DNA sequence: TCTAAAGTTGACTAATTTACTCAGGATACT
DNA sequence: AGTATCCTGAGTAAATTAGTCAACTTTAGA
């Protein structure tokens, strides 16, 4: 599980889509303007979101993207893992020369990291895009 | 909250210390040999661990480090935040030119990230060095 | 049928962060 | 005195992330 701004942008973009899709597809240009994210960057993100079937695209003039499901069906975990290809936590045994190579502490941190990964995933599993929108609404209402 | 190998190494080193301290201070050299972590890297880590009063040092020949508290009193959160100077989650408003600058999605991901930070911290707050050692013991016993 | 608006794709570069190393000093034990 | 150890600041190299771009395909509408 990686947590970078890429994931954050993806959530932002998806939230924008959820809020603004309304019969017509939403173009990247619109999202770019509203969210202040470079259109080039969005292209990158939506390529992956599409590969993971989170959005559906319409090409050509007046084309754009729509969500594949209703916001309450889209878990944040799907979004995050769609854009961050490596979903797993940082592997210990990537290079076996250093650190975790069978010595004492090997599996201490290993299982710890795995537990943490589970813990974080749980967080994102529980949240849907709808939850995010609802929160924003409440916030603006105050 | 940052999660890098720096934090993992710190936990490894502290666990090694907890396991091997026994009347005499433990030298970085020993830890380095047992855990396969460069001594130079350990120096860096222990500088910070010491600044945060997690360990106590003895200089000179036969010197080394001992834990400042018993393993069950040392929370992993202290260790992690000691070595990763930035304890907070990645800030959105670091540069206000892009992304989160007052537009729609601004505080969606903001609060989301903060919630996550809390969630992760909770995980590390609950775990002590002793928990880590106990787990390793069980694991070896199987 | 032509044109403009949009998605599609692969590649590339720049910026930042992380991991790791080093040199030279201070201290204390034997 | 000599050696083992901690102490500190600095520096470099590797890896990752962020962001950009060019050339293309597809479709809607004038
Ligand atoms: S063996 Fe997996 S973290 Fe060390
Ligand atoms: S305002 Fe904090 S993440 Fe956007």
Coordinates of C-alpha atoms (C1' of nucleotides) and ligand atoms in Angstrom, one line a residue:
Chain A
X1 CA 0.0 0.0 0.0
X2 CA 1.5 3.2 -1.1
X3 CA 0.2 6.6 0.0
X4 CA 1.3 9.4 -2.3
X5 CA -0.3 12.4 -3.8
X6 CA -1.1 10.4 -6.8
X7 CA -3.7 8.5 -4.7
X8 CA -5.0 11.8 -3.3
X9 CA -5.4 13.3 -6.7
X10 CA -7.2 10.2 -7.9
X11 CA -9.7 10.5 -5.0
X12 CA -10.1 14.1 -5.7
X13 CA -10.8 13.5 -9.4
X14 CA -13.2 10.7 -8.7
X15 CA -15.0 12.8 -6.2
X16 CA -15.3 15.6 -8.7
X17 CA -16.7 13.1 -11.2
X18 CA -19.2 11.8 -8.7
X19 CA -20.4 15.3 -8.0
X20 CA -20.6 16.6 -11.5
X21 CA -21.6 13.7 -13.6
X22 CA -25.2 14.3 -14.7
X23 CA -26.4 12.7 -17.9
X24 CA -23.3 13.9 -19.7
X25 CA -19.8 12.6 -19.5
X26 CA -17.3 14.8 -17.7
X27 CA -14.2 15.8 -19.6
X28 CA -10.7 15.9 -18.1
X29 CA -10.6 19.5 -19.0
X30 CA -13.4 20.3 -16.6
X31 CA -11.9 18.3 -13.8
X32 CA -8.6 20.0 -14.5
X33 CA -10.1 23.4 -14.2
X34 CA -12.1 22.7 -11.1
X35 CA -9.5 20.8 -9.2
X36 CA -6.4 22.5 -10.4
X37 CA -4.7 19.3 -11.5
X38 CA -2.8 19.3 -14.8
X39 CA -4.6 17.7 -17.6
X40 CA -1.6 15.6 -18.5
X41 CA -1.5 14.2 -15.0
X42 CA -5.2 13.4 -15.1
X43 CA -4.7 11.5 -18.4
X44 CA -2.2 9.3 -16.6
X45 CA -4.6 8.7 -13.7
X46 CA -7.7 8.0 -15.8
X47 CA -5.8 5.6 -17.9
X48 CA -5.4 3.4 -14.8
X49 CA -8.8 4.1 -13.4
X50 CA -10.2 2.9 -16.7
X51 CA -8.1 -0.2 -16.8
X52 CA -9.5 -1.0 -13.4
X53 CA -13.0 -0.5 -14.6
X54 CA -13.7 2.3 -12.2
X55 CA -14.8 4.7 -14.9
X56 CA -16.2 4.4 -18.4
X57 CA -15.1 6.6 -21.2
X58 CA -16.7 8.2 -24.2
X59 CA -14.5 9.3 -27.0
X60 CA -14.8 12.1 -29.4
X61 CA -16.2 15.5 -29.1
X62 CA -18.4 16.0 -26.0
X63 CA -16.9 12.8 -24.6
X64 CA -15.5 12.3 -21.2
X65 CA -15.8 10.0 -18.3
X66 CA -18.5 8.6 -16.1
X67 CA -18.3 6.5 -13.0
X68 CA -18.9 2.8 -13.6
X69 CA -20.9 2.4 -10.4
X70 CA -22.8 4.6 -8.1
X71 CA -20.6 6.5 -5.6
X72 CA -21.7 4.3 -2.6
X73 CA -20.4 1.2 -4.5
X74 CA -17.0 2.6 -5.1
X75 CA -14.6 2.0 -2.3
X76 CA -11.6 4.2 -1.8
X77 CA -9.4 1.2 -1.6
X78 CA -10.2 0.5 -5.3
X79 CA -9.2 4.0 -6.3
X80 CA -6.0 4.0 -4.4
X81 CA -4.8 0.6 -5.5
X82 CA -5.8 1.4 -9.1
X83 CA -3.3 4.3 -9.4
X84 CA -0.6 2.9 -7.2
X85 CA 0.3 -0.2 -9.1
X86 CA 2.2 -1.7 -6.1
X87 CA -0.6 -2.4 -3.6
X88 CA 1.5 -4.3 -1.2
X89 CA 3.6 -2.7 1.6
X90 CA 7.2 -2.2 0.9
X91 CA 8.8 -5.6 0.7
X92 CA 11.7 -6.5 3.0
X93 CA 13.3 -9.1 0.9
X94 CA 13.5 -6.9 -2.2
X95 CA 17.3 -7.1 -2.0
X96 CA 18.4 -9.8 0.3
X97 CA 21.9 -8.3 0.9
X98 CA 20.8 -6.0 3.7
X99 CA 18.5 -6.0 6.6
X100 CA 16.1 -8.9 6.5
X101 CA 18.0 -11.9 5.4
X102 CA 17.3 -14.5 8.0
X103 CA 18.8 -12.9 11.0
X104 CA 17.1 -12.4 14.4
X105 CA 14.8 -9.5 13.6
X106 CA 13.7 -10.7 10.3
X107 CA 10.1 -11.4 10.7
X108 CA 9.4 -9.0 13.6
X109 CA 9.1 -6.1 11.3
X110 CA 7.8 -8.2 8.5
X111 CA 4.7 -9.3 10.3
X112 CA 4.4 -5.8 11.8
X113 CA 4.4 -4.3 8.4
X114 CA 1.8 -6.7 7.1
X115 CA -0.4 -6.1 10.1
X116 CA -0.2 -2.4 9.4
X117 CA -1.0 -2.9 5.8
X118 CA -4.1 -4.8 6.7
X119 CA -5.0 -2.0 9.2
X120 CA -4.7 0.7 6.5
X121 CA -6.5 -1.3 3.9
X122 CA -9.4 -1.7 6.3
X123 CA -9.6 2.0 6.6
X124 CA -10.0 2.5 2.8
X125 CA -12.2 -0.5 2.5
X126 CA -14.7 1.0 4.8
X127 CA -14.9 4.4 3.0
X128 CA -16.8 4.9 -0.2
X129 CA -16.8 7.8 -2.5
X130 CA -20.2 8.6 -1.2
X131 CA -18.9 8.9 2.3
X132 CA -16.4 11.5 1.0
X133 CA -19.0 13.5 -0.7
X134 CA -21.3 13.4 2.3
X135 CA -18.5 14.7 4.5
X136 CA -17.8 17.5 2.2
X137 CA -21.4 18.5 2.2
X138 CA -21.6 18.6 5.9
X139 CA -18.5 20.6 6.1
X140 CA -19.8 23.2 3.7
X141 CA -23.1 23.4 5.5
X142 CA -21.5 24.5 8.7
Chain B
X1 CA 3.3 10.0 9.6
X2 CA 5.9 8.6 7.3
X3 CA 6.5 5.0 6.8
X4 CA 9.9 4.2 5.4
X5 CA 12.6 1.7 5.9
X6 CA 14.2 4.1 8.3
X7 CA 11.4 3.5 10.7
X8 CA 11.6 -0.2 10.2
X9 CA 15.3 -0.2 10.9
X10 CA 14.7 1.8 14.0
X11 CA 12.2 -0.8 15.3
X12 CA 14.6 -3.6 14.4
X13 CA 17.5 -1.9 16.3
X14 CA 15.4 -1.2 19.3
X15 CA 14.1 -4.7 19.4
X16 CA 17.6 -6.0 19.2
X17 CA 18.6 -3.7 22.0
X18 CA 15.6 -4.9 24.1
X19 CA 16.6 -8.4 23.5
X20 CA 20.3 -8.1 24.2
X21 CA 20.7 -5.5 26.8
X22 CA 21.7 -7.2 30.0
X23 CA 23.7 -5.3 32.5
X24 CA 26.1 -4.0 29.9
X25 CA 25.3 -1.4 27.2
X26 CA 25.0 -2.7 23.7
X27 CA 27.3 -1.3 21.1
X28 CA 26.2 -0.2 17.6
X29 CA 28.8 -2.7 16.2
X30 CA 27.0 -5.6 17.8
X31 CA 23.6 -4.4 16.5
X32 CA 25.2 -3.8 13.1
X33 CA 26.5 -7.4 12.9
X34 CA 23.3 -9.0 14.2
X35 CA 20.9 -7.0 12.1
X36 CA 23.0 -6.4 9.0
X37 CA 22.5 -2.6 9.2
X38 CA 25.4 -0.3 8.4
X39 CA 27.0 1.1 11.4
X40 CA 26.9 4.6 9.8
X41 CA 23.2 4.3 9.4
X42 CA 22.7 3.2 13.0
X43 CA 24.6 6.2 14.2
X44 CA 22.1 8.4 12.4
X45 CA 19.2 6.5 13.9
X46 CA 20.5 6.4 17.4
X47 CA 21.3 10.1 17.4
X48 CA 17.6 10.7 17.0
X49 CA 16.5 8.0 19.4
X50 CA 18.7 9.5 22.0
X51 CA 17.4 13.0 21.4
X52 CA 14.0 11.6 22.0
X53 CA 15.1 10.0 25.2
X54 CA 14.3 6.5 24.0
X55 CA 17.8 5.3 24.7
X56 CA 20.6 6.2 27.0
X57 CA 24.2 6.1 25.9
X58 CA 27.5 5.4 27.5
X59 CA 30.6 6.7 25.8
X60 CA 34.1 5.4 25.7
X61 CA 35.4 1.9 25.5
X62 CA 32.8 -0.7 26.4
X63 CA 30.2 1.9 26.0
X64 CA 27.0 1.6 24.0
X65 CA 23.2 2.0 24.4
X66 CA 20.5 0.9 26.8
X67 CA 16.8 1.4 26.6
X68 CA 15.5 4.3 28.8
X69 CA 12.5 2.3 29.7
X70 CA 11.3 -1.3 29.9
X71 CA 10.2 -2.7 26.6
X72 CA 6.5 -2.7 27.6
X73 CA 6.7 1.0 28.2
X74 CA 8.1 1.9 24.8
X75 CA 5.5 2.4 22.2
X76 CA 6.3 1.9 18.5
X77 CA 4.8 5.2 17.8
X78 CA 7.6 6.9 19.8
X79 CA 10.2 5.0 17.8
X80 CA 8.8 5.8 14.4
X81 CA 8.2 9.4 15.1
X82 CA 11.6 9.8 16.7
X83 CA 13.4 8.9 13.4
X84 CA 11.0 10.4 11.0
X85 CA 11.2 14.0 11.9
X86 CA 8.0 14.9 10.0
X87 CA 5.4 13.1 12.0
X88 CA 2.5 14.6 10.2
X89 CA 0.9 13.3 7.1
X90 CA 1.9 14.9 3.8
X91 CA 0.6 18.4 3.9
X92 CA -1.7 19.5 1.1
X93 CA -0.9 23.2 1.3
X94 CA 2.8 22.8 1.1
X95 CA 2.7 24.7 -2.2
X96 CA -0.5 26.5 -2.7
X97 CA -0.2 26.7 -6.5
X98 CA -1.6 23.3 -7.3
X99 CA -4.2 21.0 -6.0
X100 CA -5.6 22.1 -2.7
X101 CA -6.1 25.8 -2.9
X102 CA -9.6 26.5 -1.9
X103 CA -11.4 24.8 -4.7
X104 CA -14.2 22.2 -4.3
X105 CA -12.2 19.1 -3.3
X106 CA -9.9 20.9 -1.0
X107 CA -10.9 19.6 2.4
X108 CA -12.2 16.2 1.3
X109 CA -8.9 14.7 1.0
X110 CA -7.5 16.8 3.7
X111 CA -9.8 15.4 6.4
X112 CA -9.5 12.0 4.8
X113 CA -5.7 12.1 5.2
X114 CA -6.0 13.3 8.7
X115 CA -8.4 10.6 9.6
X116 CA -6.0 8.1 8.1
X117 CA -3.1 9.6 10.0
X118 CA -5.0 9.1 13.3
X119 CA -5.9 5.6 12.3
X120 CA -2.3 4.7 11.6
X121 CA -1.0 6.3 14.7
X122 CA -3.5 4.3 16.7
X123 CA -1.9 1.2 15.4
X124 CA 1.5 2.2 16.6
X125 CA 0.2 3.6 19.8
X126 CA -1.2 0.2 20.8
X127 CA 2.0 -1.7 20.1
X128 CA 4.9 -1.8 22.5
X129 CA 8.4 -3.1 21.9
X130 CA 7.5 -5.9 24.2
X131 CA 4.6 -6.9 21.9
X132 CA 7.1 -7.2 19.1
X133 CA 9.5 -9.4 21.1
X134 CA 6.7 -11.6 22.3
X135 CA 5.5 -12.1 18.8
X136 CA 8.9 -13.1 17.7
X137 CA 9.2 -15.6 20.5
X138 CA 6.0 -17.3 19.7
X139 CA 7.0 -17.4 16.1
X140 CA 10.3 -19.1 16.8
X141 CA 8.6 -21.5 19.2
X142 CA 6.4 -22.9 16.5
Chain C
dT1 C1' -17.1 15.9 -45.2
dC2 C1' -14.4 18.7 -42.5
dT3 C1' -13.1 20.4 -38.1
dA4 C1' -12.7 20.6 -33.3
dA5 C1' -13.1 18.4 -29.0
dA6 C1' -12.1 14.8 -26.6
dG7 C1' -9.9 10.3 -25.1
dT8 C1' -5.4 6.9 -25.8
dT9 C1' -0.9 5.7 -25.3
dG10 C1' 4.0 5.5 -24.5
dA11 C1' 7.8 7.9 -23.4
dC12 C1' 10.4 11.3 -21.3
dT13 C1' 12.4 14.8 -17.9
dA14 C1' 12.7 17.2 -13.6
dA15 C1' 12.1 17.5 -8.8
dT16 C1' 12.1 15.4 -4.5
dT17 C1' 12.9 12.1 -1.2
dT18 C1' 15.3 8.3 0.7
dA19 C1' 19.1 5.5 1.7
dC20 C1' 23.4 5.3 2.7
dT21 C1' 28.4 6.8 3.5
dC22 C1' 32.0 9.4 5.4
dA23 C1' 35.4 12.2 8.1
dG24 C1' 36.8 14.0 12.1
dG25 C1' 36.0 14.8 16.8
dA26 C1' 34.9 13.8 21.9
dT27 C1' 34.8 10.7 25.8
dA28 C1' 35.9 7.1 28.9
dC29 C1' 37.5 2.7 30.0
dT30 C1' 41.8 -0.3 30.8
Chain D
dA1 C1' 48.6 6.2 26.0
dG2 C1' 45.7 3.7 23.3
dT3 C1' 41.5 1.9 21.8
dA4 C1' 36.7 1.4 21.5
dT5 C1' 33.0 3.7 21.4
dC6 C1' 29.6 7.5 20.9
dC7 C1' 28.7 12.3 18.5
dT8 C1' 27.8 15.3 14.8
dG9 C1' 27.4 17.5 10.5
dA10 C1' 27.8 17.0 5.8
dG11 C1' 27.7 15.0 1.6
dT12 C1' 26.5 11.7 -2.3
dA13 C1' 24.0 8.3 -5.0
dA14 C1' 19.9 5.7 -5.8
dA15 C1' 15.1 5.5 -6.2
dT16 C1' 10.8 7.3 -6.4
dT17 C1' 7.4 10.6 -7.6
dA18 C1' 5.5 14.4 -10.0
dG19 C1' 4.6 16.3 -13.9
dT20 C1' 5.1 17.1 -19.1
dC21 C1' 4.7 16.1 -23.9
dA22 C1' 3.8 14.5 -28.7
dA23 C1' 1.4 11.9 -31.8
dC24 C1' -2.5 9.4 -32.4
dT25 C1' -7.7 7.7 -32.7
dT26 C1' -12.4 8.5 -32.2
dT27 C1' -16.7 10.9 -32.4
dA28 C1' -20.1 14.9 -32.6
dG29 C1' -21.7 18.5 -34.9
dA30 C1' -21.5 22.5 -38.3
Ligands
LIG1 S1 11.7 -10.4 6.7 FE1 10.0 -9.1 6.0 S2 10.5 -7.3 7.0 FE2 12.2 -8.5 7.5
LIG2 S1 -6.8 21.1 1.7 FE1 -5.7 19.6 2.8 S2 -5.6 18.0 1.4 FE2 -6.6 19.5 0.3

